[in-house]
PDB file of C-alpha atoms and ligand atoms in Angstrom:
ATOM      1  CA  MET A   1      10.569   2.971  57.003  1.00 96.00           C
ATOM      2  CA  GLN A   2      12.530   5.592  58.063  1.00 94.00           C
ATOM      3  CA  GLY A   3      16.018   3.992  58.750  1.00 94.00           C
ATOM      4  CA  LYS A   4      15.294   0.753  56.619  1.00 97.00           C
ATOM      5  CA  THR A   5      17.434  -0.269  53.995  1.00 98.00           C
ATOM      6  CA  VAL A   6      15.524  -2.096  50.974  1.00 98.00           C
ATOM      7  CA  VAL A   7      17.366  -4.090  48.325  1.00 98.00           C
ATOM      8  CA  ILE A   8      14.869  -4.558  45.155  1.00 98.00           C
ATOM      9  CA  THR A   9      15.213  -6.232  41.760  1.00 98.00           C
ATOM     10  CA  GLY A  10      13.177  -5.372  38.552  1.00 98.00           C
ATOM     11  CA  ALA A  11      12.886  -1.702  39.882  1.00 98.00           C
ATOM     12  CA  THR A  12      13.699  -0.103  36.453  1.00 98.00           C
ATOM     13  CA  SER A  13      10.225  -0.519  35.206  1.00 97.00           C
ATOM     14  CA  GLY A  14       6.532  -1.604  35.898  1.00 97.00           C
ATOM     15  CA  ILE A  15       5.468  -2.850  39.613  1.00 98.00           C
ATOM     16  CA  GLY A  16       8.996  -2.862  41.160  1.00 98.00           C
ATOM     17  CA  GLN A  17       9.503   0.895  40.052  1.00 98.00           C
ATOM     18  CA  VAL A  18       6.264   2.148  41.954  1.00 98.00           C
ATOM     19  CA  ALA A  19       7.230  -0.014  44.695  1.00 98.00           C
ATOM     20  CA  ALA A  20      10.573   1.689  45.048  1.00 98.00           C
ATOM     21  CA  GLU A  21       9.449   4.666  44.674  1.00 97.00           C
ATOM     22  CA  GLN A  22       6.886   4.515  46.953  1.00 97.00           C
ATOM     23  CA  LEU A  23       8.800   2.869  49.721  1.00 97.00           C
ATOM     24  CA  ALA A  24      11.782   5.870  49.262  1.00 96.00           C
ATOM     25  CA  GLY A  25       8.978   8.371  49.655  1.00 95.00           C
ATOM     26  CA  MET A  26       7.922   6.318  53.308  1.00 96.00           C
ATOM     27  CA  GLY A  27      11.604   6.923  54.022  1.00 95.00           C
ATOM     28  CA  ALA A  28      13.352   4.014  52.971  1.00 96.00           C
ATOM     29  CA  ARG A  29      16.856   3.547  51.704  1.00 97.00           C
ATOM     30  CA  LEU A  30      16.605   1.738  48.172  1.00 97.00           C
ATOM     31  CA  VAL A  31      19.631  -0.324  46.846  1.00 98.00           C
ATOM     32  CA  LEU A  32      18.254  -1.398  43.517  1.00 98.00           C
ATOM     33  CA  VAL A  33      19.570  -4.480  41.129  1.00 98.00           C
ATOM     34  CA  ALA A  34      19.507  -3.456  37.276  1.00 98.00           C
ATOM     35  CA  ARG A  35      21.115  -4.777  34.088  1.00 98.00           C
ATOM     36  CA  ASP A  36      20.740  -1.939  32.488  1.00 97.00           C
ATOM     37  CA  ARG A  37      23.317   0.831  33.244  1.00 97.00           C
ATOM     38  CA  ALA A  38      21.119   3.390  31.877  1.00 97.00           C
ATOM     39  CA  ARG A  39      18.046   1.774  33.071  1.00 98.00           C
ATOM     40  CA  GLY A  40      19.111   1.494  36.551  1.00 98.00           C
ATOM     41  CA  ASP A  41      20.605   5.236  36.495  1.00 96.00           C
ATOM     42  CA  ALA A  42      17.620   6.814  35.528  1.00 97.00           C
ATOM     43  CA  ALA A  43      15.628   4.647  38.128  1.00 97.00           C
ATOM     44  CA  LEU A  44      18.065   6.102  40.767  1.00 97.00           C
ATOM     45  CA  ALA A  45      17.405   9.365  39.506  1.00 95.00           C
ATOM     46  CA  ARG A  46      13.723   9.093  40.102  1.00 95.00           C
ATOM     47  CA  LEU A  47      14.348   7.817  43.529  1.00 95.00           C
ATOM     48  CA  ARG A  48      16.990  10.641  44.420  1.00 93.00           C
ATOM     49  CA  ALA A  49      14.557  13.119  43.404  1.00 91.00           C
ATOM     50  CA  ARG A  50      11.708  11.484  45.215  1.00 87.00           C
ATOM     51  CA  ALA A  51      13.576  11.128  48.592  1.00 82.00           C
ATOM     52  CA  PRO A  52      16.708  13.492  48.208  1.00 82.00           C
ATOM     53  CA  GLY A  53      18.340  12.774  51.842  1.00 82.00           C
ATOM     54  CA  ALA A  54      18.738   8.968  51.357  1.00 87.00           C
ATOM     55  CA  ALA A  55      21.698   7.512  49.880  1.00 94.00           C
ATOM     56  CA  HIS A  56      19.621   5.419  47.390  1.00 97.00           C
ATOM     57  CA  ARG A  57      22.402   3.000  45.418  1.00 97.00           C
ATOM     58  CA  VAL A  58      22.055   0.723  42.037  1.00 98.00           C
ATOM     59  CA  HIS A  59      24.354  -2.108  41.367  1.00 98.00           C
ATOM     60  CA  HIS A  60      24.524  -4.008  38.140  1.00 98.00           C
ATOM     61  CA  ALA A  61      23.956  -7.433  37.368  1.00 98.00           C
ATOM     62  CA  ASP A  62      21.965  -9.698  34.987  1.00 98.00           C
ATOM     63  CA  LEU A  63      20.273 -12.084  37.246  1.00 98.00           C
ATOM     64  CA  SER A  64      19.489 -14.643  34.767  1.00 98.00           C
ATOM     65  CA  ARG A  65      23.392 -15.616  35.420  1.00 98.00           C
ATOM     66  CA  VAL A  66      24.638 -17.185  38.278  1.00 98.00           C
ATOM     67  CA  ALA A  67      27.903 -15.854  38.821  1.00 97.00           C
ATOM     68  CA  GLU A  68      26.427 -12.105  38.028  1.00 98.00           C
ATOM     69  CA  THR A  69      24.204 -12.884  40.967  1.00 98.00           C
ATOM     70  CA  ARG A  70      26.537 -14.200  43.561  1.00 98.00           C
ATOM     71  CA  ARG A  71      28.841 -11.183  42.569  1.00 98.00           C
ATOM     72  CA  VAL A  72      25.955  -8.814  43.061  1.00 98.00           C
ATOM     73  CA  ALA A  73      24.794 -10.326  46.084  1.00 98.00           C
ATOM     74  CA  ALA A  74      28.650 -10.307  47.466  1.00 98.00           C
ATOM     75  CA  GLU A  75      28.787  -6.698  46.482  1.00 98.00           C
ATOM     76  CA  ILE A  76      25.574  -5.734  48.374  1.00 98.00           C
ATOM     77  CA  ALA A  77      26.779  -7.510  51.371  1.00 98.00           C
ATOM     78  CA  ALA A  78      30.026  -5.916  51.688  1.00 98.00           C
ATOM     79  CA  ALA A  79      28.508  -2.368  51.335  1.00 98.00           C
ATOM     80  CA  GLU A  80      25.353  -2.675  53.700  1.00 98.00           C
ATOM     81  CA  ALA A  81      25.642  -3.757  57.395  1.00 97.00           C
ATOM     82  CA  ARG A  82      22.341  -4.751  57.237  1.00 98.00           C
ATOM     83  CA  VAL A  83      19.459  -5.380  54.853  1.00 98.00           C
ATOM     84  CA  ASP A  84      15.755  -5.016  56.074  1.00 98.00           C
ATOM     85  CA  VAL A  85      13.601  -5.896  53.146  1.00 98.00           C
ATOM     86  CA  LEU A  86      14.916  -7.937  50.327  1.00 98.00           C
ATOM     87  CA  ILE A  87      12.175  -7.777  47.301  1.00 99.00           C
ATOM     88  CA  ASN A  88      13.002 -10.464  44.593  1.00 99.00           C
ATOM     89  CA  ASN A  89      10.447  -9.027  41.762  1.00 98.00           C
ATOM     90  CA  ALA A  90      12.676  -9.116  38.572  1.00 98.00           C
ATOM     91  CA  GLY A  91      11.216 -11.635  35.940  1.00 98.00           C
ATOM     92  CA  ALA A  92      10.458 -12.033  32.393  1.00 97.00           C
ATOM     93  CA  LEU A  93       8.461 -14.254  29.851  1.00 95.00           C
ATOM     94  CA  PHE A  94      10.326 -16.135  26.781  1.00 95.00           C
ATOM     95  CA  GLY A  95       8.284 -16.950  23.838  1.00 93.00           C
ATOM     96  CA  THR A  96      11.251 -19.258  22.620  1.00 94.00           C
ATOM     97  CA  ARG A  97      13.477 -21.624  24.573  1.00 96.00           C
ATOM     98  CA  ARG A  98      16.973 -19.907  25.605  1.00 96.00           C
ATOM     99  CA  VAL A  99      19.559 -21.428  27.743  1.00 98.00           C
ATOM    100  CA  THR A 100      21.975 -19.400  29.424  1.00 98.00           C
ATOM    101  CA  PRO A 101      25.785 -19.918  29.657  1.00 97.00           C
ATOM    102  CA  ASP A 102      25.139 -21.898  33.141  1.00 97.00           C
ATOM    103  CA  GLY A 103      23.342 -24.493  30.841  1.00 97.00           C
ATOM    104  CA  LEU A 104      19.547 -23.438  32.576  1.00 98.00           C
ATOM    105  CA  GLU A 105      16.529 -22.752  30.630  1.00 98.00           C
ATOM    106  CA  LEU A 106      16.300 -18.866  30.986  1.00 98.00           C
ATOM    107  CA  THR A 107      12.568 -18.417  32.544  1.00 98.00           C
ATOM    108  CA  PHE A 108      13.974 -20.815  35.623  1.00 98.00           C
ATOM    109  CA  ALA A 109      17.301 -18.822  35.787  1.00 98.00           C
ATOM    110  CA  THR A 110      15.852 -15.347  35.819  1.00 98.00           C
ATOM    111  CA  ASN A 111      12.376 -15.992  37.706  1.00 98.00           C
ATOM    112  CA  HIS A 112      13.641 -18.332  40.225  1.00 98.00           C
ATOM    113  CA  MET A 113      17.424 -19.279  40.811  1.00 98.00           C
ATOM    114  CA  ALA A 114      17.845 -15.385  40.883  1.00 98.00           C
ATOM    115  CA  TYR A 115      15.399 -15.351  43.812  1.00 98.00           C
ATOM    116  CA  PHE A 116      17.334 -18.300  45.655  1.00 98.00           C
ATOM    117  CA  LEU A 117      20.760 -16.910  44.913  1.00 98.00           C
ATOM    118  CA  LEU A 118      20.212 -13.167  46.016  1.00 98.00           C
ATOM    119  CA  THR A 119      18.200 -14.306  48.832  1.00 98.00           C
ATOM    120  CA  HIS A 120      21.129 -16.779  49.707  1.00 98.00           C
ATOM    121  CA  GLY A 121      24.135 -14.479  49.183  1.00 98.00           C
ATOM    122  CA  LEU A 122      22.123 -11.495  51.524  1.00 98.00           C
ATOM    123  CA  ARG A 123      21.361 -14.370  54.278  1.00 98.00           C
ATOM    124  CA  GLU A 124      23.951 -13.123  56.933  1.00 98.00           C
ATOM    125  CA  ARG A 125      22.708  -9.234  56.092  1.00 98.00           C
ATOM    126  CA  LEU A 126      19.114 -10.207  56.812  1.00 98.00           C
ATOM    127  CA  LEU A 127      19.773 -11.996  60.126  1.00 98.00           C
ATOM    128  CA  ALA A 128      21.848  -9.167  60.919  1.00 97.00           C
ATOM    129  CA  GLY A 129      19.093  -6.994  62.571  1.00 93.00           C
ATOM    130  CA  THR A 130      16.493  -7.758  64.982  1.00 93.00           C
ATOM    131  CA  SER A 131      13.862  -8.473  62.286  1.00 97.00           C
ATOM    132  CA  ALA A 132      13.671  -8.501  58.134  1.00 98.00           C
ATOM    133  CA  ARG A 133      11.466  -9.425  55.359  1.00 98.00           C
ATOM    134  CA  VAL A 134      11.648 -11.108  52.066  1.00 98.00           C
ATOM    135  CA  VAL A 135       9.185 -10.572  49.660  1.00 99.00           C
ATOM    136  CA  ASN A 136       8.866 -13.025  46.200  1.00 98.00           C
ATOM    137  CA  THR A 137       6.731 -11.398  43.718  1.00 98.00           C
ATOM    138  CA  SER A 138       5.054 -14.428  42.288  1.00 98.00           C
ATOM    139  CA  SER A 139       1.596 -14.795  40.334  1.00 98.00           C
ATOM    140  CA  ASP A 140      -1.363 -16.309  40.010  1.00 98.00           C
ATOM    141  CA  ALA A 141      -0.318 -17.705  36.828  1.00 97.00           C
ATOM    142  CA  HIS A 142       1.153 -20.277  39.120  1.00 98.00           C
ATOM    143  CA  ARG A 143      -2.686 -21.776  38.987  1.00 98.00           C
ATOM    144  CA  ARG A 144      -1.922 -23.863  35.997  1.00 96.00           C
ATOM    145  CA  GLY A 145       1.745 -24.494  36.616  1.00 96.00           C
ATOM    146  CA  ARG A 146       3.065 -27.819  37.093  1.00 95.00           C
ATOM    147  CA  LEU A 147       6.507 -29.041  38.364  1.00 96.00           C
ATOM    148  CA  ASP A 148       8.447 -31.616  36.863  1.00 95.00           C
ATOM    149  CA  PHE A 149      11.718 -32.496  38.620  1.00 97.00           C
ATOM    150  CA  ASP A 150      12.720 -34.704  35.700  1.00 96.00           C
ATOM    151  CA  ASP A 151      12.143 -31.401  33.624  1.00 96.00           C
ATOM    152  CA  LEU A 152      12.796 -28.519  35.576  1.00 97.00           C
ATOM    153  CA  GLN A 153      15.009 -26.721  32.396  1.00 97.00           C
ATOM    154  CA  SER A 154      12.045 -27.492  29.768  1.00 97.00           C
ATOM    155  CA  THR A 155      13.848 -29.140  27.393  1.00 96.00           C
ATOM    156  CA  ARG A 156      11.006 -31.305  26.249  1.00 94.00           C
ATOM    157  CA  ASP A 157       8.077 -29.090  24.178  1.00 90.00           C
ATOM    158  CA  TYR A 158       8.945 -26.057  25.040  1.00 95.00           C
ATOM    159  CA  ARG A 159       5.998 -23.497  25.427  1.00 94.00           C
ATOM    160  CA  GLY A 160       6.513 -19.614  27.163  1.00 95.00           C
ATOM    161  CA  LEU A 161       3.789 -19.603  28.891  1.00 94.00           C
ATOM    162  CA  VAL A 162       3.745 -23.407  30.584  1.00 96.00           C
ATOM    163  CA  ALA A 163       7.619 -22.271  31.405  1.00 97.00           C
ATOM    164  CA  TYR A 164       6.820 -18.859  32.586  1.00 97.00           C
ATOM    165  CA  ARG A 165       3.639 -20.660  35.025  1.00 98.00           C
ATOM    166  CA  ARG A 166       6.047 -23.136  36.675  1.00 98.00           C
ATOM    167  CA  THR A 167       8.589 -20.384  37.747  1.00 98.00           C
ATOM    168  CA  LYS A 168       5.750 -18.657  39.405  1.00 98.00           C
ATOM    169  CA  LEU A 169       4.798 -21.928  41.145  1.00 98.00           C
ATOM    170  CA  CYS A 170       8.453 -22.369  42.176  1.00 98.00           C
ATOM    171  CA  ASN A 171       8.307 -18.818  43.867  1.00 98.00           C
ATOM    172  CA  ILE A 172       5.640 -20.035  46.056  1.00 98.00           C
ATOM    173  CA  LEU A 173       6.951 -23.278  46.813  1.00 98.00           C
ATOM    174  CA  TYR A 174      10.345 -21.518  47.527  1.00 98.00           C
ATOM    175  CA  THR A 175       9.203 -18.951  49.848  1.00 98.00           C
ATOM    176  CA  ARG A 176       7.118 -21.536  52.015  1.00 98.00           C
ATOM    177  CA  GLU A 177      10.320 -23.611  52.204  1.00 98.00           C
ATOM    178  CA  LEU A 178      12.349 -20.315  52.969  1.00 98.00           C
ATOM    179  CA  ALA A 179       9.787 -19.348  55.641  1.00 98.00           C
ATOM    180  CA  ARG A 180      10.015 -23.180  57.418  1.00 98.00           C
ATOM    181  CA  ARG A 181      13.857 -22.693  57.411  1.00 98.00           C
ATOM    182  CA  TRP A 182      14.108 -19.663  58.567  1.00 98.00           C
ATOM    183  CA  ALA A 183      11.413 -19.662  61.657  1.00 98.00           C
ATOM    184  CA  GLY A 184      12.243 -17.999  64.567  1.00 97.00           C
ATOM    185  CA  THR A 185      15.521 -16.011  63.011  1.00 97.00           C
ATOM    186  CA  GLY A 186      13.361 -13.034  62.769  1.00 97.00           C
ATOM    187  CA  VAL A 187      13.198 -13.003  58.958  1.00 98.00           C
ATOM    188  CA  THR A 188       9.916 -13.422  57.417  1.00 98.00           C
ATOM    189  CA  ALA A 189       9.334 -14.749  53.865  1.00 98.00           C
ATOM    190  CA  ASN A 190       5.973 -13.790  51.818  1.00 98.00           C
ATOM    191  CA  SER A 191       5.041 -14.321  48.171  1.00 98.00           C
ATOM    192  CA  LEU A 192       2.289 -12.335  46.103  1.00 98.00           C
ATOM    193  CA  HIS A 193       0.306 -11.656  43.361  1.00 98.00           C
ATOM    194  CA  PRO A 194       0.188  -8.256  42.019  1.00 98.00           C
ATOM    195  CA  GLY A 195      -2.931  -8.993  39.643  1.00 97.00           C
ATOM    196  CA  PHE A 196      -2.921  -8.420  36.001  1.00 94.00           C
ATOM    197  CA  VAL A 197      -0.740  -5.326  35.561  1.00 96.00           C
ATOM    198  CA  ALA A 198      -0.276  -3.238  32.497  1.00 92.00           C
ATOM    199  CA  THR A 199       3.479  -3.147  32.481  1.00 95.00           C
ATOM    200  CA  ARG A 200       6.482  -3.820  30.060  1.00 92.00           C
ATOM    201  CA  PHE A 201       6.109  -7.549  30.943  1.00 91.00           C
ATOM    202  CA  GLY A 202       6.125  -9.767  28.103  1.00 87.00           C
ATOM    203  CA  ASP A 203       6.463  -7.012  25.639  1.00 88.00           C
ATOM    204  CA  GLU A 204      10.032  -8.517  24.863  1.00 84.00           C
ATOM    205  CA  SER A 205       8.810 -12.320  24.781  1.00 83.00           C
ATOM    206  CA  GLY A 206       9.032 -12.613  20.865  1.00 83.00           C
ATOM    207  CA  GLY A 207       6.355 -13.539  18.141  1.00 78.00           C
ATOM    208  CA  LEU A 208       2.540 -14.120  18.946  1.00 81.00           C
ATOM    209  CA  LEU A 209       3.245 -14.269  22.985  1.00 83.00           C
ATOM    210  CA  SER A 210       4.307 -10.395  22.680  1.00 83.00           C
ATOM    211  CA  TYR A 211       1.349  -9.574  20.842  1.00 82.00           C
ATOM    212  CA  GLY A 212      -1.163 -11.712  22.819  1.00 83.00           C
ATOM    213  CA  VAL A 213       0.124 -10.043  25.850  1.00 84.00           C
ATOM    214  CA  ARG A 214       0.075  -6.593  24.548  1.00 85.00           C
ATOM    215  CA  LEU A 215      -3.650  -7.098  23.711  1.00 85.00           C
ATOM    216  CA  ALA A 216      -4.860  -8.706  27.090  1.00 87.00           C
ATOM    217  CA  LYS A 217      -2.989  -5.833  28.879  1.00 87.00           C
ATOM    218  CA  MET A 218      -6.005  -3.568  27.776  1.00 87.00           C
ATOM    219  CA  PHE A 219      -7.652  -4.775  30.365  1.00 90.00           C
ATOM    220  CA  ALA A 220      -4.958  -4.714  33.047  1.00 93.00           C
ATOM    221  CA  ILE A 221      -4.995  -2.791  36.114  1.00 95.00           C
ATOM    222  CA  SER A 222      -2.196   0.254  36.611  1.00 95.00           C
ATOM    223  CA  ALA A 223       1.559  -0.332  37.922  1.00 97.00           C
ATOM    224  CA  ALA A 224       0.605   2.054  40.637  1.00 97.00           C
ATOM    225  CA  LYS A 225      -2.417  -0.694  41.669  1.00 97.00           C
ATOM    226  CA  GLY A 226      -0.365  -3.922  40.879  1.00 97.00           C
ATOM    227  CA  ALA A 227       2.567  -2.306  43.217  1.00 98.00           C
ATOM    228  CA  ARG A 228       0.385  -2.092  46.415  1.00 98.00           C
ATOM    229  CA  THR A 229       0.722  -5.557  47.758  1.00 98.00           C
ATOM    230  CA  LEU A 230       4.582  -5.415  47.414  1.00 98.00           C
ATOM    231  CA  VAL A 231       4.525  -2.121  49.081  1.00 98.00           C
ATOM    232  CA  TYR A 232       2.482  -3.650  51.718  1.00 98.00           C
ATOM    233  CA  LEU A 233       4.318  -6.902  52.209  1.00 98.00           C
ATOM    234  CA  ALA A 234       7.508  -4.595  52.573  1.00 98.00           C
ATOM    235  CA  SER A 235       6.407  -2.274  55.260  1.00 98.00           C
ATOM    236  CA  SER A 236       3.357  -2.788  56.934  1.00 98.00           C
ATOM    237  CA  PRO A 237       3.243  -3.665  60.799  1.00 98.00           C
ATOM    238  CA  GLU A 238      -0.202  -6.324  60.142  1.00 98.00           C
ATOM    239  CA  VAL A 239       2.489  -8.246  58.677  1.00 98.00           C
ATOM    240  CA  ALA A 240       5.379  -7.919  60.669  1.00 97.00           C
ATOM    241  CA  THR A 241       5.150 -11.871  61.918  1.00 97.00           C
ATOM    242  CA  ILE A 242       3.519 -13.351  59.206  1.00 98.00           C
ATOM    243  CA  SER A 243       5.388 -15.624  57.338  1.00 98.00           C
ATOM    244  CA  GLY A 244       5.119 -18.477  54.395  1.00 98.00           C
ATOM    245  CA  GLY A 245       2.149 -16.672  53.366  1.00 98.00           C
ATOM    246  CA  TYR A 246       0.647 -15.787  49.384  1.00 98.00           C
ATOM    247  CA  PHE A 247      -0.844 -12.594  49.316  1.00 98.00           C
ATOM    248  CA  TYR A 248      -3.130 -10.816  46.780  1.00 98.00           C
ATOM    249  CA  GLN A 249      -4.736  -7.187  47.308  1.00 98.00           C
ATOM    250  CA  CYS A 250      -3.088  -7.411  50.951  1.00 98.00           C
ATOM    251  CA  HIS A 251      -4.735 -10.096  51.779  1.00 98.00           C
ATOM    252  CA  LEU A 252      -3.568 -13.196  52.392  1.00 98.00           C
ATOM    253  CA  ALA A 253      -4.985 -15.782  49.332  1.00 98.00           C
ATOM    254  CA  THR A 254      -4.804 -19.506  49.171  1.00 98.00           C
ATOM    255  CA  PRO A 255      -2.714 -20.915  46.499  1.00 98.00           C
ATOM    256  CA  THR A 256      -2.759 -23.767  44.454  1.00 98.00           C
ATOM    257  CA  ARG A 257      -3.009 -27.380  46.224  1.00 98.00           C
ATOM    258  CA  ALA A 258       0.656 -27.747  44.019  1.00 98.00           C
ATOM    259  CA  ALA A 259       1.823 -24.633  45.667  1.00 98.00           C
ATOM    260  CA  GLN A 260       1.119 -25.882  49.232  1.00 98.00           C
ATOM    261  CA  ASP A 261       2.999 -29.170  48.911  1.00 98.00           C
ATOM    262  CA  ASP A 262       5.922 -29.067  51.175  1.00 97.00           C
ATOM    263  CA  ALA A 263       7.537 -32.383  49.859  1.00 98.00           C
ATOM    264  CA  ALA A 264       7.802 -30.452  46.627  1.00 98.00           C
ATOM    265  CA  ALA A 265       8.999 -27.211  48.213  1.00 98.00           C
ATOM    266  CA  ARG A 266      11.671 -29.293  50.234  1.00 98.00           C
ATOM    267  CA  ARG A 267      12.761 -31.242  46.874  1.00 98.00           C
ATOM    268  CA  LEU A 268      12.633 -27.889  44.961  1.00 98.00           C
ATOM    269  CA  TRP A 269      15.076 -26.400  47.634  1.00 98.00           C
ATOM    270  CA  SER A 270      17.466 -29.253  47.252  1.00 98.00           C
ATOM    271  CA  GLU A 271      17.379 -29.672  43.586  1.00 98.00           C
ATOM    272  CA  THR A 272      18.098 -25.609  43.310  1.00 98.00           C
ATOM    273  CA  GLU A 273      20.928 -25.774  45.665  1.00 97.00           C
ATOM    274  CA  LYS A 274      22.895 -28.433  43.406  1.00 97.00           C
ATOM    275  CA  LEU A 275      22.276 -26.438  40.520  1.00 96.00           C
ATOM    276  CA  ALA A 276      23.431 -23.146  42.467  1.00 95.00           C
ATOM    277  CA  GLY A 277      26.654 -25.602  43.327  1.00 91.00           C
ATOM    278  CA  ILE A 278      25.904 -24.838  47.147  1.00 89.00           C
TER     279      ILE A 278
HETATM  280  N1  LIG B 301       2.337  -7.479  34.880  1.00 92.26           N
HETATM  281  C1  LIG B 301       1.834  -8.320  35.196  1.00 92.26           C
HETATM  282  O1  LIG B 301       0.823  -8.677  34.745  1.00 92.26           O
HETATM  283  C2  LIG B 301       2.386  -9.349  36.567  1.00 92.26           C
HETATM  284  C3  LIG B 301       1.332 -10.466  36.991  1.00 92.26           C
HETATM  285  C4  LIG B 301       1.762 -11.347  37.799  1.00 92.26           C
HETATM  286  C5  LIG B 301       2.909 -11.178  38.135  1.00 92.26           C
HETATM  287  N2  LIG B 301       3.987 -10.315  37.901  1.00 92.26           N
HETATM  288  C6  LIG B 301       5.268 -10.672  37.912  1.00 92.26           C
HETATM  289  O2  LIG B 301       5.845  -8.996  38.314  1.00 92.26           O
HETATM  290  C7  LIG B 301       6.986  -9.042  38.578  1.00 92.26           C
HETATM  291  C8  LIG B 301       7.426  -7.789  37.682  1.00 92.26           C
HETATM  292  O3  LIG B 301       7.232  -7.548  36.507  1.00 92.26           O
HETATM  293  P1  LIG B 301       6.489  -6.290  35.734  1.00 92.26           P
HETATM  294  O4  LIG B 301       5.238  -6.823  35.294  1.00 92.26           O
HETATM  295  O5  LIG B 301       6.562  -5.210  36.723  1.00 92.26           O
HETATM  296  O6  LIG B 301       7.200  -6.528  34.306  1.00 92.26           O
HETATM  297  P2  LIG B 301       8.609  -5.256  33.578  1.00 92.26           P
HETATM  298  O7  LIG B 301       7.866  -3.729  33.655  1.00 92.26           O
HETATM  299  O8  LIG B 301       8.689  -6.388  32.529  1.00 92.26           O
HETATM  300  O9  LIG B 301       9.553  -5.367  34.701  1.00 92.26           O
HETATM  301  C9  LIG B 301      10.437  -6.555  34.620  1.00 92.26           C
HETATM  302  C10 LIG B 301      11.479  -5.979  35.734  1.00 92.26           C
HETATM  303  O10 LIG B 301      12.401  -7.131  35.675  1.00 92.26           O
HETATM  304  C11 LIG B 301      13.649  -6.797  35.290  1.00 92.26           C
HETATM  305  N3  LIG B 301      14.551  -7.641  34.828  1.00 92.26           N
HETATM  306  C12 LIG B 301      13.934  -8.655  33.996  1.00 92.26           C
HETATM  307  N4  LIG B 301      14.750  -9.759  33.420  1.00 92.26           N
HETATM  308  C13 LIG B 301      16.202  -9.341  34.333  1.00 92.26           C
HETATM  309  C14 LIG B 301      17.380  -9.799  34.774  1.00 92.26           C
HETATM  310  N5  LIG B 301      17.949 -10.776  33.637  1.00 92.26           N
HETATM  311  N6  LIG B 301      18.700  -8.954  35.449  1.00 92.26           N
HETATM  312  C15 LIG B 301      18.040  -8.099  35.939  1.00 92.26           C
HETATM  313  N7  LIG B 301      16.456  -7.820  35.916  1.00 92.26           N
HETATM  314  C16 LIG B 301      15.929  -7.998  35.182  1.00 92.26           C
HETATM  315  C17 LIG B 301      13.813  -5.555  34.187  1.00 92.26           C
HETATM  316  O11 LIG B 301      14.536  -4.920  34.116  1.00 92.26           O
HETATM  317  P3  LIG B 301      14.868  -3.907  32.715  1.00 92.26           P
HETATM  318  O12 LIG B 301      14.212  -2.925  33.044  1.00 92.26           O
HETATM  319  O13 LIG B 301      16.259  -3.995  32.247  1.00 92.26           O
HETATM  320  O14 LIG B 301      13.931  -4.492  31.471  1.00 92.26           O
HETATM  321  C18 LIG B 301      12.664  -4.843  34.568  1.00 92.26           C
HETATM  322  O15 LIG B 301      12.970  -3.588  35.765  1.00 92.26           O
HETATM  323  C19 LIG B 301       7.870 -10.192  37.339  1.00 92.26           C
HETATM  324  O16 LIG B 301       8.348 -11.002  38.608  1.00 92.26           O
HETATM  325  C20 LIG B 301       6.402 -10.896  37.002  1.00 92.26           C
HETATM  326  O17 LIG B 301       6.719 -12.510  36.555  1.00 92.26           O
HETATM  327  C21 LIG B 301       3.719  -9.651  36.736  1.00 92.26           C
END
C-alpha cells in the first residue's frame, strides 16, 4: 500500500478504526472523514503514531447530511490528485424513526445515501489513476432485508432493524450497479460482511434495541477480526480485478436473490440520483 491514498469513513471507531490503522501500517496514506472533531483528531493521532512518515489527514462531515457529504467530497477532491481506495464504512442503527433536514430517514441517509454521494463526489479522483477500488461495508443483515420502492424512507410502521437491513441490502445492490456502470474504467467495487463484531455499533440506537445489541455482542468477534475482509478488499492483489462481489471472511459469498436483482439495483441507482438531485 506504499504510495496509495485511502479515503475511509467510520474510522473513528470499530471496524473502520482497525482497518485504517492496519492500512497505515502497510504504508498507505489515510484520509479520514469524521463527524466528531475530537474523535477524528484522536483517530488521526493514532495513525500518526502508527505510521509517522505519511501525511494522514482528517476531514469533518456529518455523513447523514446531503450537503455536508457533498461538501466533504469536494474538499477531498480539491486536496487529492488521486484516490486509490475509497472505503464507505460509516453506518448506524436507530431504534426510532428520525428524519434529516433533507427529509430522509436517518438510517437510509447515513448507510446508503452517504455511500452514493461520496463515491459520486470522488469519481474523477478514483478514475485519475490506472486502477482504484471502492469498498462498501454491508452486512449479512441484508438477508432479511426487503426493498420497498414505494416507501424507501420507512414512513410506515418503522422498525429499527427492518430499516437497517434494508440499507445493508441497498449497499450490495449499489455496489453491483456501480461495478456494472464503471466496468472497464479500472475502478472495482466490492461489498462485504465483516461478521458480527463487538464495536460501538448499536450502543446509541436507543431503548430496547441498544440493550438487545449489547447483550448479543457478548458473542461477537473482535474488531481486529471484523476488519480483515475490509483490509483484504482494500489491499490484496488477489482481488485487484474482481468487481461487483460480496465478500465474507476474505472469500466471495453469495448474497440473497434480492441482493442479486439487477433491475432493483438499477432502479435504486436512479431513485438515489433523484433524491440526491443529480
Ligand atoms: N458491528 C457489527 O457487528 C457489524 C456487522 C455487519 C456490518 N457492520 C457495519 O460495519 C460498519 C462499521 O460499524 P462498526 O461496527 O465499526 O460500528 P461503530 O463502532 O459504531 O462505528 C461506526 C462508525 O461510523 C461513524 N458514523 C456513524 N454515523 C456517522 C455520520 N452520520 N457521519 C459520519 N460518521 C458516522 C461513527 O462515528 P463516531 O465515532 O462519531 O460515532 C464510527 O466511526 C457499519 O456500516 C455497520 O453497518 C457492523
